[in-house]
Short mmCIF file of C-alpha atoms in Angstrom, two decimals:
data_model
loop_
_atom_site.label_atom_id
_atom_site.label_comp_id
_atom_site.label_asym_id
_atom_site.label_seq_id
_atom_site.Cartn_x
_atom_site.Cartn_y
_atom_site.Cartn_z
CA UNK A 1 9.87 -1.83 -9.71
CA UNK A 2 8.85 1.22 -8.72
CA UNK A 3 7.88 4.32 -11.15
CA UNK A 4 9.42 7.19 -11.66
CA UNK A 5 7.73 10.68 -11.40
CA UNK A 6 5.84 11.79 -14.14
CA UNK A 7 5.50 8.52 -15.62
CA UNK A 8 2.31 7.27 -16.19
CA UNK A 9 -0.44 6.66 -13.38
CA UNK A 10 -0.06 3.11 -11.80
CA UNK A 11 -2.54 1.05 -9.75
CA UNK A 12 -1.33 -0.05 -6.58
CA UNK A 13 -3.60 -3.21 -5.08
CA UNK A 14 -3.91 -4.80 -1.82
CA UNK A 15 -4.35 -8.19 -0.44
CA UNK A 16 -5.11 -9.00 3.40
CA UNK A 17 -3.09 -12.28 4.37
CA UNK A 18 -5.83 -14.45 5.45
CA UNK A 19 -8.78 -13.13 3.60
CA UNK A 20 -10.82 -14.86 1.92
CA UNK A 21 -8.21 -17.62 3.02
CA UNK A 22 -4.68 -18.34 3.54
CA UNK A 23 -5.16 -20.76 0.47
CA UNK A 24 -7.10 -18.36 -1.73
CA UNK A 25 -4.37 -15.33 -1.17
CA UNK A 26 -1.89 -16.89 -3.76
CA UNK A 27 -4.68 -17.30 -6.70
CA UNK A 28 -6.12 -14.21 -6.08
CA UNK A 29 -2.78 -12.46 -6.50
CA UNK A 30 -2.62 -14.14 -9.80
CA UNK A 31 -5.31 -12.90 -10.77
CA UNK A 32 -4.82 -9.49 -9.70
CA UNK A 33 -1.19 -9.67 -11.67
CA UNK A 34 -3.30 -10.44 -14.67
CA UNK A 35 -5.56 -8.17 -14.66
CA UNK A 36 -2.94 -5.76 -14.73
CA UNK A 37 -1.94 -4.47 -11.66
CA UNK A 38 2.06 -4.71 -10.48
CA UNK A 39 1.67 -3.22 -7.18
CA UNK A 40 0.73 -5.15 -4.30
CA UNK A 41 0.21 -4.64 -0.98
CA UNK A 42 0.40 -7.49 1.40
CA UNK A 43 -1.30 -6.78 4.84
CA UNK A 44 -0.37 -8.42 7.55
CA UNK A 45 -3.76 -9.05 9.27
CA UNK A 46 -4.43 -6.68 12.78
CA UNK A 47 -6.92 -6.57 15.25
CA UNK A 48 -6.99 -2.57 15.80
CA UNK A 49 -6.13 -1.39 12.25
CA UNK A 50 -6.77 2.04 12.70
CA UNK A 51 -6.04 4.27 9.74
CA UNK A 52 -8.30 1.50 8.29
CA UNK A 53 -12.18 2.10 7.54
CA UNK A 54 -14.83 -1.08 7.71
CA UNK A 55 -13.52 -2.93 4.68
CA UNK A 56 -10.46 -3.41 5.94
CA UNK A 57 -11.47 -3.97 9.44
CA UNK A 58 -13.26 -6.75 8.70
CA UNK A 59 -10.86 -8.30 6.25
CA UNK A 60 -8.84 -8.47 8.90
CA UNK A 61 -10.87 -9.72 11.53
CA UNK A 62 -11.52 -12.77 9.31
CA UNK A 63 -7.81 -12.95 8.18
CA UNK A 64 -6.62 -13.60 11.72
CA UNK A 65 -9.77 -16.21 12.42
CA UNK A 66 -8.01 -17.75 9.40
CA UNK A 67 -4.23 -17.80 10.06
CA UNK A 68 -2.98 -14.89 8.90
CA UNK A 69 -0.18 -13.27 10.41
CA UNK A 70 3.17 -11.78 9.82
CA UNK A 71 4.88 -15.44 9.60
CA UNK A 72 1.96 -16.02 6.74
CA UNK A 73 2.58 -12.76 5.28
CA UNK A 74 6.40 -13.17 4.54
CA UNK A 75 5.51 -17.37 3.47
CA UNK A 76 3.70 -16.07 0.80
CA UNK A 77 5.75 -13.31 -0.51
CA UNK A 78 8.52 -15.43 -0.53
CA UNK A 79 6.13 -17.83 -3.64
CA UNK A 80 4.37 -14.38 -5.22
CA UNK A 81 7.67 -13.06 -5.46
CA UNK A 82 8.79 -15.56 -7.34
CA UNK A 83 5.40 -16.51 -9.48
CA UNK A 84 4.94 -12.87 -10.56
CA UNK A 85 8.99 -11.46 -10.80
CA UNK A 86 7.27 -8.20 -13.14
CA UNK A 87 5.28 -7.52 -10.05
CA UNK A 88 6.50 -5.53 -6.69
CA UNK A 89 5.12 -6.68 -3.42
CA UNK A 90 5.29 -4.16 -0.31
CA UNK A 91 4.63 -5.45 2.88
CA UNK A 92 1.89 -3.37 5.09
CA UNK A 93 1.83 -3.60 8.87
CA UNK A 94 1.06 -1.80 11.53
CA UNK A 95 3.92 -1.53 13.70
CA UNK A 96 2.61 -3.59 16.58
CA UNK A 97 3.05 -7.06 14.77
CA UNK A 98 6.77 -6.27 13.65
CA UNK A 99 7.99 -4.75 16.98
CA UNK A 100 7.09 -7.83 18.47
CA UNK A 101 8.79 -10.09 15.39
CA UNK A 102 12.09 -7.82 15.78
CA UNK A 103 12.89 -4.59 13.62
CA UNK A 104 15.89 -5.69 12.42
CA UNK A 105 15.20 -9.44 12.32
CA UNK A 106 11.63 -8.34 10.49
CA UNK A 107 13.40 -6.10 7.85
CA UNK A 108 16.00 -8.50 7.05
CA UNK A 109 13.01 -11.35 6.38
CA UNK A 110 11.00 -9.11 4.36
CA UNK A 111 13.79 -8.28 1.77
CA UNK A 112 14.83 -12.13 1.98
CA UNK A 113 11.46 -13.22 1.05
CA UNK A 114 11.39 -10.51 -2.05
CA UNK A 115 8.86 -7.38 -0.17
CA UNK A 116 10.68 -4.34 -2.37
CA UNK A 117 8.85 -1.82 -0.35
CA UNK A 118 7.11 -1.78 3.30
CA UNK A 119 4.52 0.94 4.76
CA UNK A 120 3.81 0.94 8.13
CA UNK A 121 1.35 4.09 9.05
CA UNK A 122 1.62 4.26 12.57
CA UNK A 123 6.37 4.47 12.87
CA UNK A 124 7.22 8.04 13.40
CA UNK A 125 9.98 8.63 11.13
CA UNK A 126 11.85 9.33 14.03
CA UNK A 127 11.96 5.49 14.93
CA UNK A 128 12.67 4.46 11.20
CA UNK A 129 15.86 6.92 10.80
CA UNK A 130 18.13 4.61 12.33
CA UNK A 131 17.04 1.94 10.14
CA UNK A 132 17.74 3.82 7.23
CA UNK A 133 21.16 2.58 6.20
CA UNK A 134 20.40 -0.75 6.87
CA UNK A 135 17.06 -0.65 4.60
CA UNK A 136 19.16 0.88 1.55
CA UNK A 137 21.56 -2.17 1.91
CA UNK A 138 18.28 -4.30 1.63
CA UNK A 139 17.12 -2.58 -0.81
CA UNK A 140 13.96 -2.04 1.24
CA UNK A 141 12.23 0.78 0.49
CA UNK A 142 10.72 2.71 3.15
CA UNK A 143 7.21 4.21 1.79
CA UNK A 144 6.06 6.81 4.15
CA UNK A 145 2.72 8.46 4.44
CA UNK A 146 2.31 12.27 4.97
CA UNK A 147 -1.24 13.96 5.80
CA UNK A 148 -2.88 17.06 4.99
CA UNK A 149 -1.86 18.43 8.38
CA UNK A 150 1.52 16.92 7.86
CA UNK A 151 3.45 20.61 8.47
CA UNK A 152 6.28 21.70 5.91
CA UNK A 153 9.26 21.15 8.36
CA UNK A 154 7.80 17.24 9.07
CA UNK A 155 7.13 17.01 5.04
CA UNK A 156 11.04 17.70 4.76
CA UNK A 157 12.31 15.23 6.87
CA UNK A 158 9.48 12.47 5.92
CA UNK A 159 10.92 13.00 2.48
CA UNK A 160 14.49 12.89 3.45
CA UNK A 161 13.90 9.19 4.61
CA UNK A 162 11.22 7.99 1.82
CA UNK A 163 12.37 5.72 -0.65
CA UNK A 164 10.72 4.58 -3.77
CA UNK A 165 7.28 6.57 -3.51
CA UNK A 166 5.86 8.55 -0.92
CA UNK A 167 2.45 7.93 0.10
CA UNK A 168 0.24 10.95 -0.12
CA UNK A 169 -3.38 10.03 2.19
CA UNK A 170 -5.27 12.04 0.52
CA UNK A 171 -8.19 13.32 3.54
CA UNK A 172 -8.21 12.92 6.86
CA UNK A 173 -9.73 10.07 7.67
CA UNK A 174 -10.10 6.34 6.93
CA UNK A 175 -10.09 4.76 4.05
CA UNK A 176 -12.61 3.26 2.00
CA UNK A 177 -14.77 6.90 2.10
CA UNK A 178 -15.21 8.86 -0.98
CA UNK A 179 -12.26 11.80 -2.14
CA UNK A 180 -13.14 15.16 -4.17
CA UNK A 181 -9.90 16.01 -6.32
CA UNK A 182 -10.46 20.17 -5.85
CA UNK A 183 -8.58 22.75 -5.69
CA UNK A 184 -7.19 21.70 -2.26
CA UNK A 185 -6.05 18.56 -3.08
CA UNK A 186 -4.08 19.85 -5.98
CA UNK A 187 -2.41 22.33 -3.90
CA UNK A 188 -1.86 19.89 -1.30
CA UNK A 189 0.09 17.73 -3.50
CA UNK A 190 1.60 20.70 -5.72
CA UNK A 191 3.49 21.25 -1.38
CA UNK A 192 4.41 17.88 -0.99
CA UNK A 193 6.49 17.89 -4.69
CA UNK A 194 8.45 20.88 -3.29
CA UNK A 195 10.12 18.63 -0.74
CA UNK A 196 10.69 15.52 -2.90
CA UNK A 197 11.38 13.92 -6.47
CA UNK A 198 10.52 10.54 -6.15
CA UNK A 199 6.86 9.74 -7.19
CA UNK A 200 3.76 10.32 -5.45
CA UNK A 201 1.24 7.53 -4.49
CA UNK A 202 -2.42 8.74 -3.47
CA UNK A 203 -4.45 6.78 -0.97
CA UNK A 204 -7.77 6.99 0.67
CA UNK A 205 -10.67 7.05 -1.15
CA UNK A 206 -10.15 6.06 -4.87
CA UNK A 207 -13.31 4.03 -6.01
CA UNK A 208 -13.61 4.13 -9.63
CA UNK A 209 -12.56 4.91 -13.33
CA UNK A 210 -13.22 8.69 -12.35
CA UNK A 211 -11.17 9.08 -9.31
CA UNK A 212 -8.10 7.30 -11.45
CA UNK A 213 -8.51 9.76 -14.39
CA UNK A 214 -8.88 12.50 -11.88
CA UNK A 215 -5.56 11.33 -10.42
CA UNK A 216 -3.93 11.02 -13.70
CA UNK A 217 -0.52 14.00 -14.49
CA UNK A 218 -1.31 14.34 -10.79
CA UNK A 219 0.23 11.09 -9.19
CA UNK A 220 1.94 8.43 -10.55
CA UNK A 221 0.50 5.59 -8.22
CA UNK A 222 -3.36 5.30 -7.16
CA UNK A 223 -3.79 3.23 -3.97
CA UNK A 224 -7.07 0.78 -5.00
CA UNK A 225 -7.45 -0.99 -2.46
CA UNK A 226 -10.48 -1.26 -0.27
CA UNK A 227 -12.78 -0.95 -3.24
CA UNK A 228 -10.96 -4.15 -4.07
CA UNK A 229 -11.50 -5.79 -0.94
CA UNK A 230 -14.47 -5.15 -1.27
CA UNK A 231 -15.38 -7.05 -4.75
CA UNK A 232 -13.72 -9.45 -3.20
CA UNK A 233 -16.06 -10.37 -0.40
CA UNK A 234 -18.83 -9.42 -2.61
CA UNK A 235 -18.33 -11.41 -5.77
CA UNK A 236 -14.92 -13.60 -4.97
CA UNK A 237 -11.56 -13.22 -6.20
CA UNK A 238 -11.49 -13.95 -10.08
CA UNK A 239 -14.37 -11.35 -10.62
CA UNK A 240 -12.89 -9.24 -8.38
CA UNK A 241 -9.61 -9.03 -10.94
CA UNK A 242 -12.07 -8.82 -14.04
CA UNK A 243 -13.42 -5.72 -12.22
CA UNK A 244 -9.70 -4.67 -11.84
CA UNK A 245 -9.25 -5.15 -15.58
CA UNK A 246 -12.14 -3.48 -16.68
CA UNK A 247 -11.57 -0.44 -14.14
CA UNK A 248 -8.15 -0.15 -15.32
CA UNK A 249 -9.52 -0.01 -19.34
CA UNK A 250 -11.86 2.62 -18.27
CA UNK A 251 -9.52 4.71 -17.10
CA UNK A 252 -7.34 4.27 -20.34
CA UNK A 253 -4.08 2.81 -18.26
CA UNK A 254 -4.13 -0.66 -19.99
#
């Protein structure tokens, strides 16, 4: 399901619910599964998406022109899931969408319909801790994000609550921009490792065979996602996945 840390670098993928279509989501994610890649994201479509950069934004904007929501989102985890069972599918949202759906009821759906993980960037971990008990009974793995500004004593206690990977964003920022792995970065990560053991997945700004090599013995999952979205709009979904393929040969990980 999820790696382990120190093994070796994983892509993580994305898909917007909704974009291109409702109807092209499942093929897509085929393809995607194909090409490689056993980490999915599933976005549930929002208007104000705001850790988000244009990619995104726009995927979205056409996603909820074309029926996506969070109903859509769990339908079709509930058939991935069970298409692709070597593949894990985490459920992104901002919080807005599930408030509205129900917490409880929400988390209980997701697991039902086979999600293995969920980030939501803009829940304080102060909201989630109560839901922690009832997320390890789902086996619902909370993924949460930390920031370069993230302080030590908030590191500690994000950590204390993460389960399966915690989500390293890499800059400040939006995604979609371009990320130098210096110095900084390396130290960055080498703090967030003194507060956890469970693997580390880097987001924001990962755009090609480079970034992924620079990433590799660094972090054991590479968040590729609006690059992806990207091809996608650009060139449809089955290129899209040989571009996935080829990117993920290029970096030596197939």
């Amino acid at each position: 399901m999820f790696p382990q840390q120190n093994d070796k670098l994983q892509v993580m993928s994305h898909a917007v619910v909704g974009f291109p279509s409702l109807d092209e989501n499942e093929q897509a994610i085929a393809s995607l599964v194909a090409s490689g890649v056993h980490l999915i994201e599933l976005q549930v479509p929002f208007s104000d998406p705001v850790a988000d950069g244009h990619t995104l934004v726009n995927a979205c904007y056409d996603a909820l022109k074309n029926g996506g929501s969070l109903r859509a989102t769990l339908d079709l985890c509930a058939k991935v899931s069970r298409q692709h069972p070597e593949a894990s599918f985490i459920l992104m949202s901002y919080l807005n969408p599930l408030y509205r759906y129900g917490l409880e009821r929400l988390f209980r759906d997701a697991a039902a319909a086979g999600f293995k993980g969920m980030i939501i960037p803009d829940m304080p971990v102060e909201q989630l801790e109560p839901y922690i008990p009832l997320l390890d009974e789902l086996g619902l793995a909370p993924i949460l994000m930390v920031t370069p500004n993230t302080p030590d004593e908030r590191v500690a206690r994000i950590a204390n609550s993460a389960r399966g990977m915690v989500y390293v964003v890499s800059r400040m920022g939006v995604t979609g921009k371009q990320t130098q792995w210096g110095d900084v970065f390396h130290a960055y990560v080498a703090r967030i490792r003194n507060y956890t053991d469970l693997p580390l997945a880097v987001g924001f700004g990962i755009q090609s065979a480079d970034d992924l090599k620079a990433l590799t013995g660094t972090a054991e999952v590479a968040a590729f996602c609006s690059k992806y979205i990207e091809w996608q709009r650009e060139d449809g979904s089955d290129a899209a996945a040989r571009k996935m393929k080829t990117l993920l040969e290029d970096a030596e990980l197939l």
